[in-house]
């Protein structure tokens, strides 16, 4: 058991059987009354965020989360297979855990997987990835009804909005957090 003095950004707490990651925290010592710790927590599995306040010195349970580098190998049905970069063991992760990251996963791509007691919790992708546009309609010059963008399908099957001048076969940089087009890759 730890106390509120051990709370830091990125620490994972176990609260009521669920894992919560500390996004931000603040130790507050008011002039009157006891000190307390104000935290913003994010559920590791669902992504839900909550604000929680603890009195100073309250006992909390900190979970050990191991973040390791993996390489994405292939999809097997609705599971994704990754290889540990340290010992070359393979890890199968369910589609629910992978979530929206599947839209940006390419074979042999490096990712970080957070593990708790050997169970994968979530996948961290790089901030942006380079994907090739496999299909897009030709853009018509002067067509500004869509604010200068058009839908394009990338090699993972995900659809993004790109500028009118992008053609099939063009490699584009895509933000993995929002799915937004960031620019062409040379």
PDB file of C-alpha atoms in Angstrom:
ATOM      1  CA  UNK A   1       0.000   0.000   0.000  1.00  0.00           C
ATOM      2  CA  UNK A   2       1.121   3.510  -0.787  1.00  0.00           C
ATOM      3  CA  UNK A   3      -0.101   6.919   0.301  1.00  0.00           C
ATOM      4  CA  UNK A   4      -1.249   9.998  -1.571  1.00  0.00           C
ATOM      5  CA  UNK A   5       2.335  11.325  -1.462  1.00  0.00           C
ATOM      6  CA  UNK A   6       3.222   8.651  -4.074  1.00  0.00           C
ATOM      7  CA  UNK A   7       0.733   9.950  -6.669  1.00  0.00           C
ATOM      8  CA  UNK A   8       2.458  11.094  -9.869  1.00  0.00           C
ATOM      9  CA  UNK A   9       1.403  11.498 -13.505  1.00  0.00           C
ATOM     10  CA  UNK A  10       1.232   8.124 -15.259  1.00  0.00           C
ATOM     11  CA  UNK A  11       0.866   6.059 -12.065  1.00  0.00           C
ATOM     12  CA  UNK A  12      -1.876   3.426 -12.276  1.00  0.00           C
ATOM     13  CA  UNK A  13      -4.173   3.048  -9.266  1.00  0.00           C
ATOM     14  CA  UNK A  14      -6.492   0.151  -8.453  1.00  0.00           C
ATOM     15  CA  UNK A  15      -9.851   1.542  -7.308  1.00  0.00           C
ATOM     16  CA  UNK A  16     -12.804  -0.790  -6.700  1.00  0.00           C
ATOM     17  CA  UNK A  17     -11.195  -3.498  -8.849  1.00  0.00           C
ATOM     18  CA  UNK A  18     -10.656  -1.190 -11.843  1.00  0.00           C
ATOM     19  CA  UNK A  19      -7.406   0.331 -13.096  1.00  0.00           C
ATOM     20  CA  UNK A  20      -7.178   4.125 -13.330  1.00  0.00           C
ATOM     21  CA  UNK A  21      -4.231   6.101 -14.706  1.00  0.00           C
ATOM     22  CA  UNK A  22      -3.360   9.482 -13.140  1.00  0.00           C
ATOM     23  CA  UNK A  23      -3.559  12.175 -15.840  1.00  0.00           C
ATOM     24  CA  UNK A  24      -2.916  15.120 -13.542  1.00  0.00           C
ATOM     25  CA  UNK A  25      -2.685  15.737  -9.817  1.00  0.00           C
ATOM     26  CA  UNK A  26      -2.332  18.667  -7.451  1.00  0.00           C
ATOM     27  CA  UNK A  27      -1.350  18.717  -3.777  1.00  0.00           C
ATOM     28  CA  UNK A  28      -3.411  21.419  -2.062  1.00  0.00           C
ATOM     29  CA  UNK A  29      -2.648  22.824   1.394  1.00  0.00           C
ATOM     30  CA  UNK A  30      -5.331  25.352   2.237  1.00  0.00           C
ATOM     31  CA  UNK A  31      -4.730  27.851   5.028  1.00  0.00           C
ATOM     32  CA  UNK A  32      -7.544  26.321   7.039  1.00  0.00           C
ATOM     33  CA  UNK A  33      -8.207  22.594   7.290  1.00  0.00           C
ATOM     34  CA  UNK A  34      -6.222  19.568   6.208  1.00  0.00           C
ATOM     35  CA  UNK A  35      -4.201  19.103   3.042  1.00  0.00           C
ATOM     36  CA  UNK A  36      -5.628  17.056   0.178  1.00  0.00           C
ATOM     37  CA  UNK A  37      -4.731  15.762  -3.272  1.00  0.00           C
ATOM     38  CA  UNK A  38      -6.930  16.611  -6.252  1.00  0.00           C
ATOM     39  CA  UNK A  39      -6.558  14.118  -9.146  1.00  0.00           C
ATOM     40  CA  UNK A  40      -7.892  13.569 -12.641  1.00  0.00           C
ATOM     41  CA  UNK A  41      -8.047   9.843 -13.417  1.00  0.00           C
ATOM     42  CA  UNK A  42      -8.592   7.971 -16.682  1.00  0.00           C
ATOM     43  CA  UNK A  43      -9.971   4.434 -16.750  1.00  0.00           C
ATOM     44  CA  UNK A  44      -7.340   2.275 -18.456  1.00  0.00           C
ATOM     45  CA  UNK A  45      -9.916   0.021 -20.147  1.00  0.00           C
ATOM     46  CA  UNK A  46     -12.857   2.299 -21.015  1.00  0.00           C
ATOM     47  CA  UNK A  47     -11.054   5.652 -21.350  1.00  0.00           C
ATOM     48  CA  UNK A  48     -13.572   7.412 -19.058  1.00  0.00           C
ATOM     49  CA  UNK A  49     -12.120  10.292 -17.020  1.00  0.00           C
ATOM     50  CA  UNK A  50     -13.163  11.314 -13.507  1.00  0.00           C
ATOM     51  CA  UNK A  51     -12.023  13.828 -10.892  1.00  0.00           C
ATOM     52  CA  UNK A  52     -11.272  12.430  -7.454  1.00  0.00           C
ATOM     53  CA  UNK A  53     -10.063  14.059  -4.237  1.00  0.00           C
ATOM     54  CA  UNK A  54      -8.108  12.290  -1.492  1.00  0.00           C
ATOM     55  CA  UNK A  55      -7.220  13.529   1.989  1.00  0.00           C
ATOM     56  CA  UNK A  56      -3.462  13.761   2.528  1.00  0.00           C
ATOM     57  CA  UNK A  57      -1.989  10.521   3.847  1.00  0.00           C
ATOM     58  CA  UNK A  58      -4.852   8.322   2.594  1.00  0.00           C
ATOM     59  CA  UNK A  59      -3.714   4.824   1.679  1.00  0.00           C
ATOM     60  CA  UNK A  60      -4.029   3.984  -2.030  1.00  0.00           C
ATOM     61  CA  UNK A  61      -3.242   0.878  -4.059  1.00  0.00           C
ATOM     62  CA  UNK A  62      -0.724   1.406  -6.867  1.00  0.00           C
ATOM     63  CA  UNK A  63      -0.690  -1.238  -9.612  1.00  0.00           C
ATOM     64  CA  UNK A  64       2.453  -2.300 -11.450  1.00  0.00           C
ATOM     65  CA  UNK A  65       2.057  -1.627 -15.186  1.00  0.00           C
ATOM     66  CA  UNK A  66       4.820  -2.845 -17.472  1.00  0.00           C
ATOM     67  CA  UNK A  67       5.126  -0.917 -20.767  1.00  0.00           C
ATOM     68  CA  UNK A  68       7.089  -2.929 -23.336  1.00  0.00           C
ATOM     69  CA  UNK A  69       7.921  -2.546 -27.012  1.00  0.00           C
ATOM     70  CA  UNK A  70       6.261  -4.945 -29.426  1.00  0.00           C
ATOM     71  CA  UNK A  71       6.135  -5.406 -33.194  1.00  0.00           C
ATOM     72  CA  UNK A  72       2.755  -5.984 -34.855  1.00  0.00           C
ATOM     73  CA  UNK A  73       2.891  -9.213 -36.879  1.00  0.00           C
ATOM     74  CA  UNK A  74      -0.561 -10.115 -38.228  1.00  0.00           C
ATOM     75  CA  UNK A  75      -4.292 -10.416 -37.572  1.00  0.00           C
ATOM     76  CA  UNK A  76      -5.690 -13.825 -36.655  1.00  0.00           C
ATOM     77  CA  UNK A  77      -9.496 -13.672 -36.887  1.00  0.00           C
ATOM     78  CA  UNK A  78     -10.519 -10.988 -34.386  1.00  0.00           C
ATOM     79  CA  UNK A  79      -7.190 -11.133 -32.531  1.00  0.00           C
ATOM     80  CA  UNK A  80      -3.955  -9.279 -33.210  1.00  0.00           C
ATOM     81  CA  UNK A  81      -0.565 -10.963 -32.812  1.00  0.00           C
ATOM     82  CA  UNK A  82       2.441  -8.981 -31.549  1.00  0.00           C
ATOM     83  CA  UNK A  83       6.055 -10.013 -30.929  1.00  0.00           C
ATOM     84  CA  UNK A  84       7.973  -8.890 -27.847  1.00  0.00           C
ATOM     85  CA  UNK A  85      11.158  -7.114 -28.954  1.00  0.00           C
ATOM     86  CA  UNK A  86      13.162  -8.383 -25.948  1.00  0.00           C
ATOM     87  CA  UNK A  87      12.522 -12.125 -25.859  1.00  0.00           C
ATOM     88  CA  UNK A  88      10.701 -12.682 -29.191  1.00  0.00           C
ATOM     89  CA  UNK A  89       7.635 -14.204 -27.493  1.00  0.00           C
ATOM     90  CA  UNK A  90       4.332 -13.697 -29.257  1.00  0.00           C
ATOM     91  CA  UNK A  91       1.365 -12.020 -27.556  1.00  0.00           C
ATOM     92  CA  UNK A  92      -2.199 -12.312 -28.828  1.00  0.00           C
ATOM     93  CA  UNK A  93      -4.364  -9.278 -28.061  1.00  0.00           C
ATOM     94  CA  UNK A  94      -8.146  -9.178 -28.509  1.00  0.00           C
ATOM     95  CA  UNK A  95      -9.863  -6.672 -30.798  1.00  0.00           C
ATOM     96  CA  UNK A  96     -11.553  -4.969 -27.832  1.00  0.00           C
ATOM     97  CA  UNK A  97      -8.170  -4.134 -26.272  1.00  0.00           C
ATOM     98  CA  UNK A  98      -6.692  -2.953 -29.590  1.00  0.00           C
ATOM     99  CA  UNK A  99      -9.736  -0.720 -30.228  1.00  0.00           C
ATOM    100  CA  UNK A 100      -9.301   2.102 -32.756  1.00  0.00           C
ATOM    101  CA  UNK A 101      -5.554   1.411 -33.018  1.00  0.00           C
ATOM    102  CA  UNK A 102      -6.433  -1.243 -35.626  1.00  0.00           C
ATOM    103  CA  UNK A 103      -7.107   1.575 -38.108  1.00  0.00           C
ATOM    104  CA  UNK A 104      -3.416   2.523 -38.068  1.00  0.00           C
ATOM    105  CA  UNK A 105      -1.619  -0.825 -37.606  1.00  0.00           C
ATOM    106  CA  UNK A 106       0.692  -2.001 -40.371  1.00  0.00           C
ATOM    107  CA  UNK A 107       2.762  -5.188 -40.353  1.00  0.00           C
ATOM    108  CA  UNK A 108       6.155  -4.819 -38.605  1.00  0.00           C
ATOM    109  CA  UNK A 109       5.057  -1.551 -36.941  1.00  0.00           C
ATOM    110  CA  UNK A 110       6.531  -0.778 -33.503  1.00  0.00           C
ATOM    111  CA  UNK A 111       3.990  -0.213 -30.685  1.00  0.00           C
ATOM    112  CA  UNK A 112       4.084  -0.048 -26.901  1.00  0.00           C
ATOM    113  CA  UNK A 113       1.745  -2.352 -25.008  1.00  0.00           C
ATOM    114  CA  UNK A 114       0.926  -1.793 -21.335  1.00  0.00           C
ATOM    115  CA  UNK A 115       0.718  -5.077 -19.408  1.00  0.00           C
ATOM    116  CA  UNK A 116      -0.621  -5.715 -15.905  1.00  0.00           C
ATOM    117  CA  UNK A 117       0.072  -9.213 -14.523  1.00  0.00           C
ATOM    118  CA  UNK A 118       0.654 -10.416 -18.091  1.00  0.00           C
ATOM    119  CA  UNK A 119      -2.686  -9.094 -19.367  1.00  0.00           C
ATOM    120  CA  UNK A 120      -2.602  -6.415 -22.097  1.00  0.00           C
ATOM    121  CA  UNK A 121      -4.397  -3.241 -20.995  1.00  0.00           C
ATOM    122  CA  UNK A 122      -3.987  -0.887 -23.961  1.00  0.00           C
ATOM    123  CA  UNK A 123      -1.794  -0.143 -26.970  1.00  0.00           C
ATOM    124  CA  UNK A 124       0.189   3.064 -27.446  1.00  0.00           C
ATOM    125  CA  UNK A 125       0.850   3.958 -31.079  1.00  0.00           C
ATOM    126  CA  UNK A 126       3.289   6.579 -32.323  1.00  0.00           C
ATOM    127  CA  UNK A 127       1.685  10.044 -32.565  1.00  0.00           C
ATOM    128  CA  UNK A 128       1.503   9.727 -36.366  1.00  0.00           C
ATOM    129  CA  UNK A 129       1.917   7.012 -38.991  1.00  0.00           C
ATOM    130  CA  UNK A 130       2.623   7.004 -42.730  1.00  0.00           C
ATOM    131  CA  UNK A 131      -0.141   5.284 -44.725  1.00  0.00           C
ATOM    132  CA  UNK A 132      -0.676   4.914 -48.466  1.00  0.00           C
ATOM    133  CA  UNK A 133      -3.954   6.070 -50.009  1.00  0.00           C
ATOM    134  CA  UNK A 134      -5.445   3.067 -51.827  1.00  0.00           C
ATOM    135  CA  UNK A 135      -8.620   4.694 -53.163  1.00  0.00           C
ATOM    136  CA  UNK A 136      -9.986   8.187 -53.551  1.00  0.00           C
ATOM    137  CA  UNK A 137     -12.244   9.917 -56.048  1.00  0.00           C
ATOM    138  CA  UNK A 138     -10.549  12.432 -58.339  1.00  0.00           C
ATOM    139  CA  UNK A 139     -10.857  15.932 -56.915  1.00  0.00           C
ATOM    140  CA  UNK A 140     -12.566  18.498 -59.068  1.00  0.00           C
ATOM    141  CA  UNK A 141     -10.885  21.880 -59.099  1.00  0.00           C
ATOM    142  CA  UNK A 142     -13.401  24.512 -58.076  1.00  0.00           C
ATOM    143  CA  UNK A 143     -15.522  22.077 -56.041  1.00  0.00           C
ATOM    144  CA  UNK A 144     -15.548  23.762 -52.655  1.00  0.00           C
ATOM    145  CA  UNK A 145     -18.835  22.442 -51.332  1.00  0.00           C
ATOM    146  CA  UNK A 146     -16.836  20.109 -49.076  1.00  0.00           C
ATOM    147  CA  UNK A 147     -14.339  22.756 -47.873  1.00  0.00           C
ATOM    148  CA  UNK A 148     -11.596  21.406 -50.102  1.00  0.00           C
ATOM    149  CA  UNK A 149     -11.495  17.856 -48.726  1.00  0.00           C
ATOM    150  CA  UNK A 150     -12.636  14.460 -49.955  1.00  0.00           C
ATOM    151  CA  UNK A 151     -12.795  10.974 -48.432  1.00  0.00           C
ATOM    152  CA  UNK A 152      -9.858   8.629 -49.045  1.00  0.00           C
ATOM    153  CA  UNK A 153      -9.322   5.005 -48.035  1.00  0.00           C
ATOM    154  CA  UNK A 154      -5.857   4.146 -46.705  1.00  0.00           C
ATOM    155  CA  UNK A 155      -4.092   0.768 -46.837  1.00  0.00           C
ATOM    156  CA  UNK A 156      -5.538  -0.361 -43.482  1.00  0.00           C
ATOM    157  CA  UNK A 157      -9.089   0.120 -44.809  1.00  0.00           C
ATOM    158  CA  UNK A 158      -9.684   3.222 -42.673  1.00  0.00           C
ATOM    159  CA  UNK A 159     -11.297   6.268 -44.309  1.00  0.00           C
ATOM    160  CA  UNK A 160      -9.893   9.760 -43.704  1.00  0.00           C
ATOM    161  CA  UNK A 161     -10.535  13.229 -45.137  1.00  0.00           C
ATOM    162  CA  UNK A 162      -7.757  14.519 -47.419  1.00  0.00           C
ATOM    163  CA  UNK A 163      -7.286  17.640 -49.569  1.00  0.00           C
ATOM    164  CA  UNK A 164      -8.564  17.535 -53.167  1.00  0.00           C
ATOM    165  CA  UNK A 165      -5.067  17.222 -54.708  1.00  0.00           C
ATOM    166  CA  UNK A 166      -4.306  13.844 -53.032  1.00  0.00           C
ATOM    167  CA  UNK A 167      -4.463  10.893 -55.436  1.00  0.00           C
ATOM    168  CA  UNK A 168      -4.403   7.103 -54.988  1.00  0.00           C
ATOM    169  CA  UNK A 169      -0.872   5.839 -54.321  1.00  0.00           C
ATOM    170  CA  UNK A 170       0.144   8.948 -52.345  1.00  0.00           C
ATOM    171  CA  UNK A 171       1.674   8.354 -48.915  1.00  0.00           C
ATOM    172  CA  UNK A 172       0.142  10.570 -46.231  1.00  0.00           C
ATOM    173  CA  UNK A 173       0.907  11.240 -42.569  1.00  0.00           C
ATOM    174  CA  UNK A 174      -2.088  10.520 -40.286  1.00  0.00           C
ATOM    175  CA  UNK A 175      -2.570  11.481 -36.623  1.00  0.00           C
ATOM    176  CA  UNK A 176      -3.254   8.225 -34.698  1.00  0.00           C
ATOM    177  CA  UNK A 177      -5.173   9.976 -31.903  1.00  0.00           C
ATOM    178  CA  UNK A 178      -7.732  11.780 -34.093  1.00  0.00           C
ATOM    179  CA  UNK A 179      -7.436  10.149 -37.526  1.00  0.00           C
ATOM    180  CA  UNK A 180      -6.752  13.539 -39.140  1.00  0.00           C
ATOM    181  CA  UNK A 181      -4.651  14.100 -42.262  1.00  0.00           C
ATOM    182  CA  UNK A 182      -1.382  15.824 -41.320  1.00  0.00           C
ATOM    183  CA  UNK A 183       0.334  16.130 -44.690  1.00  0.00           C
ATOM    184  CA  UNK A 184       1.957  14.308 -47.601  1.00  0.00           C
ATOM    185  CA  UNK A 185       5.028  12.205 -47.029  1.00  0.00           C
ATOM    186  CA  UNK A 186       7.850  12.817 -49.487  1.00  0.00           C
TER     187      UNK A 186
END
